[in-house]
mmCIF file of C-alpha atoms in Angstrom:
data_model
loop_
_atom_site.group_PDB
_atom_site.id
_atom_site.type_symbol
_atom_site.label_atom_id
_atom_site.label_comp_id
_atom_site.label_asym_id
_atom_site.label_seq_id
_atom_site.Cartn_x
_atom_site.Cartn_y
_atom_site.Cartn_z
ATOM 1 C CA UNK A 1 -115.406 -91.855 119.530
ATOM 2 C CA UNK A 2 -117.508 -88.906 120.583
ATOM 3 C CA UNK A 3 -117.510 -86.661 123.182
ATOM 4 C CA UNK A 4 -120.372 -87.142 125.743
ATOM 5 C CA UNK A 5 -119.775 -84.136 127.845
ATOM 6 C CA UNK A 6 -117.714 -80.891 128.966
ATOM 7 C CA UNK A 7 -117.861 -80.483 133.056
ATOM 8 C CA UNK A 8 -115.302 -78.197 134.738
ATOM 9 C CA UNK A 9 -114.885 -78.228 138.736
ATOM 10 C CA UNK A 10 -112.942 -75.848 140.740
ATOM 11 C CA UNK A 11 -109.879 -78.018 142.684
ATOM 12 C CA UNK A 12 -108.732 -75.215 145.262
ATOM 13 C CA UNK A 13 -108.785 -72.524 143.032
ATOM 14 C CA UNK A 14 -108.233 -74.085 139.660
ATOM 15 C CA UNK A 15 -110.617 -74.594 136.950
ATOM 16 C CA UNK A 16 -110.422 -78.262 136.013
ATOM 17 C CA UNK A 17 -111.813 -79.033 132.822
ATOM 18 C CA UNK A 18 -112.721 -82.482 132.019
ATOM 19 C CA UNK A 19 -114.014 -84.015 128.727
ATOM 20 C CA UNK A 20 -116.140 -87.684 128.506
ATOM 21 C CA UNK A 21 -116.662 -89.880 125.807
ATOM 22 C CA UNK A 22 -118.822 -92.704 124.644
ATOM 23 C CA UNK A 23 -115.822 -94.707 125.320
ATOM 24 C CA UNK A 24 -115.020 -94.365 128.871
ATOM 25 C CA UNK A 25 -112.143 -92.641 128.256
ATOM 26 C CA UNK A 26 -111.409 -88.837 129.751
ATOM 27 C CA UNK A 27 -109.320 -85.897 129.230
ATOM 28 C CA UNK A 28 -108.537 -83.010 131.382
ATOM 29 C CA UNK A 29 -106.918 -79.979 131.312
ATOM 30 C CA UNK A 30 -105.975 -77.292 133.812
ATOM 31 C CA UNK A 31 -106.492 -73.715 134.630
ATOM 32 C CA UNK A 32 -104.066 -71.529 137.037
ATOM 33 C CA UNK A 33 -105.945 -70.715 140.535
ATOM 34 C CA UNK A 34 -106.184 -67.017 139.855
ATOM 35 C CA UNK A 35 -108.878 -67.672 137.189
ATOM 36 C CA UNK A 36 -111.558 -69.505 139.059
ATOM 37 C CA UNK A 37 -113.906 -67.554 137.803
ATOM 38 C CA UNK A 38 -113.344 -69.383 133.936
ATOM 39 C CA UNK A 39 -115.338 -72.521 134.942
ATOM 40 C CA UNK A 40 -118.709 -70.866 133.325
ATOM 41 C CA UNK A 41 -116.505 -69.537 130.599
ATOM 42 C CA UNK A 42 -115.469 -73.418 130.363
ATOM 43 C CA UNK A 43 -119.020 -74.454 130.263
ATOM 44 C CA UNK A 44 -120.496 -72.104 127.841
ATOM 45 C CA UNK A 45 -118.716 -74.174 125.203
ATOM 46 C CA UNK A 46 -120.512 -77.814 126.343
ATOM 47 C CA UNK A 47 -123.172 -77.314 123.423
ATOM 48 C CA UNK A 48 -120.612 -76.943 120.296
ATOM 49 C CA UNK A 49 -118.785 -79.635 121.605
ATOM 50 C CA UNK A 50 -120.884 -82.954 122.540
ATOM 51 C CA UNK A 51 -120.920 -85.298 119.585
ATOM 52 C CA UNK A 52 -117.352 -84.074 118.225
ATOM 53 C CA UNK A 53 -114.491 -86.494 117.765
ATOM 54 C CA UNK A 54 -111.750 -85.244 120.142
ATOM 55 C CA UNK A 55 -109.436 -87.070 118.592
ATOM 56 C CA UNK A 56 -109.512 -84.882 115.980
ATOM 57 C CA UNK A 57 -108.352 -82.016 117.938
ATOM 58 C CA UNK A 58 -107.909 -79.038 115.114
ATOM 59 C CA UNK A 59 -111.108 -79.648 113.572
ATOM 60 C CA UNK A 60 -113.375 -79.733 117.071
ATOM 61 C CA UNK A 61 -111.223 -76.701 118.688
ATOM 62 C CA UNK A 62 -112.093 -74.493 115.299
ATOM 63 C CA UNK A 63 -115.943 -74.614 116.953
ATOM 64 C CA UNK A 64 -114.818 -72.629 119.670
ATOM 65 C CA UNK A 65 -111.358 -71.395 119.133
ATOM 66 C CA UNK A 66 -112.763 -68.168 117.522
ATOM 67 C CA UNK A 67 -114.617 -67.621 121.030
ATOM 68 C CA UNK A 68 -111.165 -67.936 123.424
ATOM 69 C CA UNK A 69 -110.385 -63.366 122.652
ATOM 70 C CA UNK A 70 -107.498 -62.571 124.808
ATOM 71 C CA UNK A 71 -106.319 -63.239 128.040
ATOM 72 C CA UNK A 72 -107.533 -64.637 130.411
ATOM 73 C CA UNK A 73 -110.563 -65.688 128.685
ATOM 74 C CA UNK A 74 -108.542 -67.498 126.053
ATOM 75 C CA UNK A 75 -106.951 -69.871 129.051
ATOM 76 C CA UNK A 76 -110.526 -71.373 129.084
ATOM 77 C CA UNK A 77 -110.282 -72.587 125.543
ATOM 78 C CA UNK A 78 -106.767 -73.840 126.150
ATOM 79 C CA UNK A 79 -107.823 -75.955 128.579
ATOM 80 C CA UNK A 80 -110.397 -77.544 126.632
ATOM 81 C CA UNK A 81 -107.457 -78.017 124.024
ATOM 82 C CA UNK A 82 -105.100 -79.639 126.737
ATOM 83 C CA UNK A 83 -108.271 -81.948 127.803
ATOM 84 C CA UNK A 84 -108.627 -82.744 124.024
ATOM 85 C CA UNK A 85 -105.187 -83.497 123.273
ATOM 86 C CA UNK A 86 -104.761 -85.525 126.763
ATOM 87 C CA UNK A 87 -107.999 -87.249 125.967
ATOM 88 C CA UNK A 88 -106.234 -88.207 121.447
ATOM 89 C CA UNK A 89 -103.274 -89.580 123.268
ATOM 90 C CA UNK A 90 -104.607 -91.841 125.537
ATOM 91 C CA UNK A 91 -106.983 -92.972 122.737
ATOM 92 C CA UNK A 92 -104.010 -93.723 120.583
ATOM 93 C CA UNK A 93 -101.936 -95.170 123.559
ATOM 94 C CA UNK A 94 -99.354 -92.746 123.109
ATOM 95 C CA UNK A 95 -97.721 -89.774 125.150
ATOM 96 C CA UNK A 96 -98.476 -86.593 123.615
ATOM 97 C CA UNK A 97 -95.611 -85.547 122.322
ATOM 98 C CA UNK A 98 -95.650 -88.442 119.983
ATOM 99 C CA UNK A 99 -99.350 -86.996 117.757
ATOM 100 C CA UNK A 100 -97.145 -83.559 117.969
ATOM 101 C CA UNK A 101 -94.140 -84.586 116.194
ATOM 102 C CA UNK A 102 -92.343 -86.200 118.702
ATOM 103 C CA UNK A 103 -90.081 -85.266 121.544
ATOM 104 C CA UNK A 104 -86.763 -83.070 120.301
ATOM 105 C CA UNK A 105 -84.824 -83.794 124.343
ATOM 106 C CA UNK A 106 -84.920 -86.292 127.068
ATOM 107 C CA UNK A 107 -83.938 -83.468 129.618
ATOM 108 C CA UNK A 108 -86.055 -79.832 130.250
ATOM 109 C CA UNK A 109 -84.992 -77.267 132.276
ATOM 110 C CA UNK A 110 -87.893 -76.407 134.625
ATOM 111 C CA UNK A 111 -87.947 -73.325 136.234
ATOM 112 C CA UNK A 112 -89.164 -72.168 139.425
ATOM 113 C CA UNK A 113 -92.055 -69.628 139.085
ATOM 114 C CA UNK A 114 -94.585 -70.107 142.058
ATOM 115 C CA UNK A 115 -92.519 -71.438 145.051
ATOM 116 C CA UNK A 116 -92.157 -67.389 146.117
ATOM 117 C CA UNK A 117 -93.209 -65.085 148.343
ATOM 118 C CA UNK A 118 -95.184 -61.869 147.093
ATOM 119 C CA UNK A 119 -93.322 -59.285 146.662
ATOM 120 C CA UNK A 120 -93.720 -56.093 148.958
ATOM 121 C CA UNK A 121 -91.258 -53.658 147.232
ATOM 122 C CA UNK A 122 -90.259 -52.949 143.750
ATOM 123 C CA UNK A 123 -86.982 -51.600 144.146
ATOM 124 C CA UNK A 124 -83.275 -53.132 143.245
ATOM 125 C CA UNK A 125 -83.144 -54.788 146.904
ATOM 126 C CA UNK A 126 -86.548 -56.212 146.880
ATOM 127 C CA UNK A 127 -85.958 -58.018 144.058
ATOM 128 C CA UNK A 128 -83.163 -59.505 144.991
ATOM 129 C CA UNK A 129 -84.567 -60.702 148.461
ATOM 130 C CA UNK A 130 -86.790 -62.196 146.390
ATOM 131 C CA UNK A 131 -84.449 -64.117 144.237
ATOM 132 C CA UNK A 132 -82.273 -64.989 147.307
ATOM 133 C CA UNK A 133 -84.752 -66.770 148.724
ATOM 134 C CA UNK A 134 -85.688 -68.636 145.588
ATOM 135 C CA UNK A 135 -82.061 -69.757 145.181
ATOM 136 C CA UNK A 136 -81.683 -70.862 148.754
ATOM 137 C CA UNK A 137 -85.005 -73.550 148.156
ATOM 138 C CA UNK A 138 -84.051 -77.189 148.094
ATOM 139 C CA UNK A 139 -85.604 -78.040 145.071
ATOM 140 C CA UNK A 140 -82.511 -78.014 142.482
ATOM 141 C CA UNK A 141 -84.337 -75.496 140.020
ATOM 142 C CA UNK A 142 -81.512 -74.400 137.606
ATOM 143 C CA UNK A 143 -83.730 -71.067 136.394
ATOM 144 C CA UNK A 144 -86.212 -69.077 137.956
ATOM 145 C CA UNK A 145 -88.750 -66.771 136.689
ATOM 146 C CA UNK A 146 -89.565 -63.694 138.154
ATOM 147 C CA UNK A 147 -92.231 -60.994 137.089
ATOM 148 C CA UNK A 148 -91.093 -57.807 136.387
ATOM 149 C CA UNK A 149 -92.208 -54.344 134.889
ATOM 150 C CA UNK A 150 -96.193 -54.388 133.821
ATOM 151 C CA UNK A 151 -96.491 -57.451 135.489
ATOM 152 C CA UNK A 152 -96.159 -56.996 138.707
ATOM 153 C CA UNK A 153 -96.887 -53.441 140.951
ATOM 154 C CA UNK A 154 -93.877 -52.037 139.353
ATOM 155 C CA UNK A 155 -96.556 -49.989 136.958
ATOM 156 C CA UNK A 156 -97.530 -48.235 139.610
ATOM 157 C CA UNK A 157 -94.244 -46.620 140.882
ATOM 158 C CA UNK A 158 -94.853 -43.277 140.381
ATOM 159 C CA UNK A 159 -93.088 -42.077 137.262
ATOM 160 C CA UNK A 160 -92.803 -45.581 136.110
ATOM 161 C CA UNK A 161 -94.408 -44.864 132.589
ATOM 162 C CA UNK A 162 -96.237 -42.226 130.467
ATOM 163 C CA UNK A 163 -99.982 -42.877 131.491
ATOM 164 C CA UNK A 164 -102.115 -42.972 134.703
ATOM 165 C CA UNK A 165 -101.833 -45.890 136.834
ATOM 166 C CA UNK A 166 -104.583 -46.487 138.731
ATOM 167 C CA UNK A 167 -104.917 -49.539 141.728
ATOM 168 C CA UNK A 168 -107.038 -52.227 140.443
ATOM 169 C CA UNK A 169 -108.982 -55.678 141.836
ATOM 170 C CA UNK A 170 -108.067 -57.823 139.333
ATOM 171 C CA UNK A 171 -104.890 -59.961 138.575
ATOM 172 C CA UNK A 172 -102.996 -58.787 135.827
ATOM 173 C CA UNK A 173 -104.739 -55.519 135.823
ATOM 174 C CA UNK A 174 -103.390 -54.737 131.598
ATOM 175 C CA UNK A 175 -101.913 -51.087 132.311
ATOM 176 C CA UNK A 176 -100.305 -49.623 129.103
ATOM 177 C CA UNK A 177 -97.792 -46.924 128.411
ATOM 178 C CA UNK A 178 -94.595 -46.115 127.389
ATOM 179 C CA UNK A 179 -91.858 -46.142 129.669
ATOM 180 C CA UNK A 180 -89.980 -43.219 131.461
ATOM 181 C CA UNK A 181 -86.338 -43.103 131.797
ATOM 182 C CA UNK A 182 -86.794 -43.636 134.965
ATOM 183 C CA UNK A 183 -89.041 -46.689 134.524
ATOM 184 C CA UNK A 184 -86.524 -48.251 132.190
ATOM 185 C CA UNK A 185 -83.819 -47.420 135.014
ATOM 186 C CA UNK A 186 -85.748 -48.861 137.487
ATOM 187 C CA UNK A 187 -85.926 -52.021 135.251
ATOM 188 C CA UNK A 188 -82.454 -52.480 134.231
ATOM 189 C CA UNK A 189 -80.753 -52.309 137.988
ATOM 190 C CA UNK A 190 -83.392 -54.685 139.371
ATOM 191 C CA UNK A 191 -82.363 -57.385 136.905
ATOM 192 C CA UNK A 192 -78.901 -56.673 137.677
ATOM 193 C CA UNK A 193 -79.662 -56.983 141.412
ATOM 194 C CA UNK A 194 -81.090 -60.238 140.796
ATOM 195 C CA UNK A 195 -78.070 -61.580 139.008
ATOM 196 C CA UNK A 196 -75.686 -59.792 141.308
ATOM 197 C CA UNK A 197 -77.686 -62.787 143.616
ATOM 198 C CA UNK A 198 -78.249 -65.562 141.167
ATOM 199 C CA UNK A 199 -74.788 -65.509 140.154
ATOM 200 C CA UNK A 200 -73.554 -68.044 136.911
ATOM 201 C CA UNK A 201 -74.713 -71.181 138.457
ATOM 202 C CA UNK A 202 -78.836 -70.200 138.482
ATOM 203 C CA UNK A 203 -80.659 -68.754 135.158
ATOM 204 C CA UNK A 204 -83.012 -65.619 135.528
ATOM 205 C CA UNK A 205 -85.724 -65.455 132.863
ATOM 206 C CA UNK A 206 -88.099 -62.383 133.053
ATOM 207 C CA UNK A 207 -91.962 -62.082 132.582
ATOM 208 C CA UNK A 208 -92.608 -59.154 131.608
ATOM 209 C CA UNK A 209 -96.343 -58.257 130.891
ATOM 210 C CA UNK A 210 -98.147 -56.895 128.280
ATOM 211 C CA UNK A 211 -96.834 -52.592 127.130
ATOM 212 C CA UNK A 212 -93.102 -53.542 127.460
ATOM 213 C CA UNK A 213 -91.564 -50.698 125.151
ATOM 214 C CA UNK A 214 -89.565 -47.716 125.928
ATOM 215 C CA UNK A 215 -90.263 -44.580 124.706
ATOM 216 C CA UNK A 216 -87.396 -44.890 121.462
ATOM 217 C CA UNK A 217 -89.125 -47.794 120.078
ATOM 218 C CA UNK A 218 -92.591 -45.631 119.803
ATOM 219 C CA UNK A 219 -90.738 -42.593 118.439
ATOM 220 C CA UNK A 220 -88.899 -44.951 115.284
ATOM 221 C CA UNK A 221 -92.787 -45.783 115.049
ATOM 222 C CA UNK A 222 -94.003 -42.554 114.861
ATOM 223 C CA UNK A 223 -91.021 -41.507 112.331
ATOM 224 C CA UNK A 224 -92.931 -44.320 109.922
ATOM 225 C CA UNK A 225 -96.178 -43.441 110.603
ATOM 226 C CA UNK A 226 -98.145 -40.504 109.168
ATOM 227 C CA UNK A 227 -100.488 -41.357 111.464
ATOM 228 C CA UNK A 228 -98.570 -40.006 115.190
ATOM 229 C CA UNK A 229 -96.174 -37.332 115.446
ATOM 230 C CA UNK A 230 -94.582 -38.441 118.713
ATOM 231 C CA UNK A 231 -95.567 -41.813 119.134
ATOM 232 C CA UNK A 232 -97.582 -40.845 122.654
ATOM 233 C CA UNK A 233 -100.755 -40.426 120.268
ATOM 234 C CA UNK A 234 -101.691 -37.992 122.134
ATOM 235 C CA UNK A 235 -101.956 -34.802 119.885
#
């Protein structure tokens, strides 16, 4: 089997990749809708890959893996991985899971992480509006997800953390710093606002973005490094 072609389309927002082959059979993999703007990142790759064998997935994703670099351009080349892998088990005639070792559970907790409404405020009661209304959906999620800290507005709270936060276009803008006192405050009695809401019957799990460290954990650093003397590197 080879692969005959790469194409990606946008669906809504969301980059869909999908991969042909000689032998009618496709794969496709999916993008989240605030990356539309991956589908030429998704196509640059056509050229390495026509005339691989996607079933053997390691050995045609190490033509392009190199190439994926951090997010969000790496979700491109995961995509192209998911089409591959979709694309080996349907050659094979087998779920997935089966080519990966094999399922471990028959039951997943799946938690909810997009049926939300933005959120306005960053402060104890805003997240747990937030929350409240996730709880009170109809769905039966056992666990939601909420974004917290760096990824969300949070990082621009004044005081929030030891750098210069500045408003940016892009999702996921990757601010960095150390936290303030006040930052890790800020942190701590939203989650507990949130559980105050959730209670014991509904999970919380956190995403918390990229720079998560307080301002201890860069000073036991610094106290190994000859490199820093305060861990702010900013003497």
């Amino acid at each position: 089997m080879k692969i005959t072609d790469l194409k990606c389309a946008l669906i809504g927002r969301h980059p869909i990749v999908r991969i042909t082959t000689d032998e009618g059979i496709d794969g496709f993999g999916q993008v989240e809708h605030f990356k539309p703007y991956l589908k030429p990142h998704v196509l640059m790759y056509r050229d390495a890959l026509i005339g691989e064998d996607p079933t053997l997935v390691e050995r045609t994703m190490l033509r392009i893996r190199q190439r994926g670099a951090f997010k969000p351009w790496g979700a491109a080349v995961s995509a192209i991985e998911h089409a591959l892998w979709d694309l080996a088990g349907k050659a094979a005639g087998v779920p997935v899971h089966r080519l990966l070792g094999g399922k471990v559970r028959d039951r997943v907790r799946v938690y909810n992480g997009a049926f939300r409404e933005r959120l306005t405020g960053f402060t104890p009661k805003d997240f747990a509006e937030s929350v409240r209304k996730m709880k009170a959906l109809p769905y039966g999620f056992t666990i939601v997800k909420q974004a917290i800290a760096f990824h969300t507005e949070m990082k621009r709270v004044p005081g929030f953390y030891y750098g210069d936060p500045r408003p940016s276009p892009l999702h996921g803008a990757l601010d960095r710093g150390v936290l303030t006192e006040r930052g890790l405050k800020l942190i701590v009695e939203c989650v507990a606002a949130m559980k105050e809401v959730l209670g014991d019957e509904i999970g919380l799990a956190l995403d918390c973005g990229p720079a998560f460290k307080s301002k201890m954990r860069s000073v036991s650093r610094a106290r190994s490094s000859p490199s820093t003397c305060c861990g702010l590197r900013t003497c």
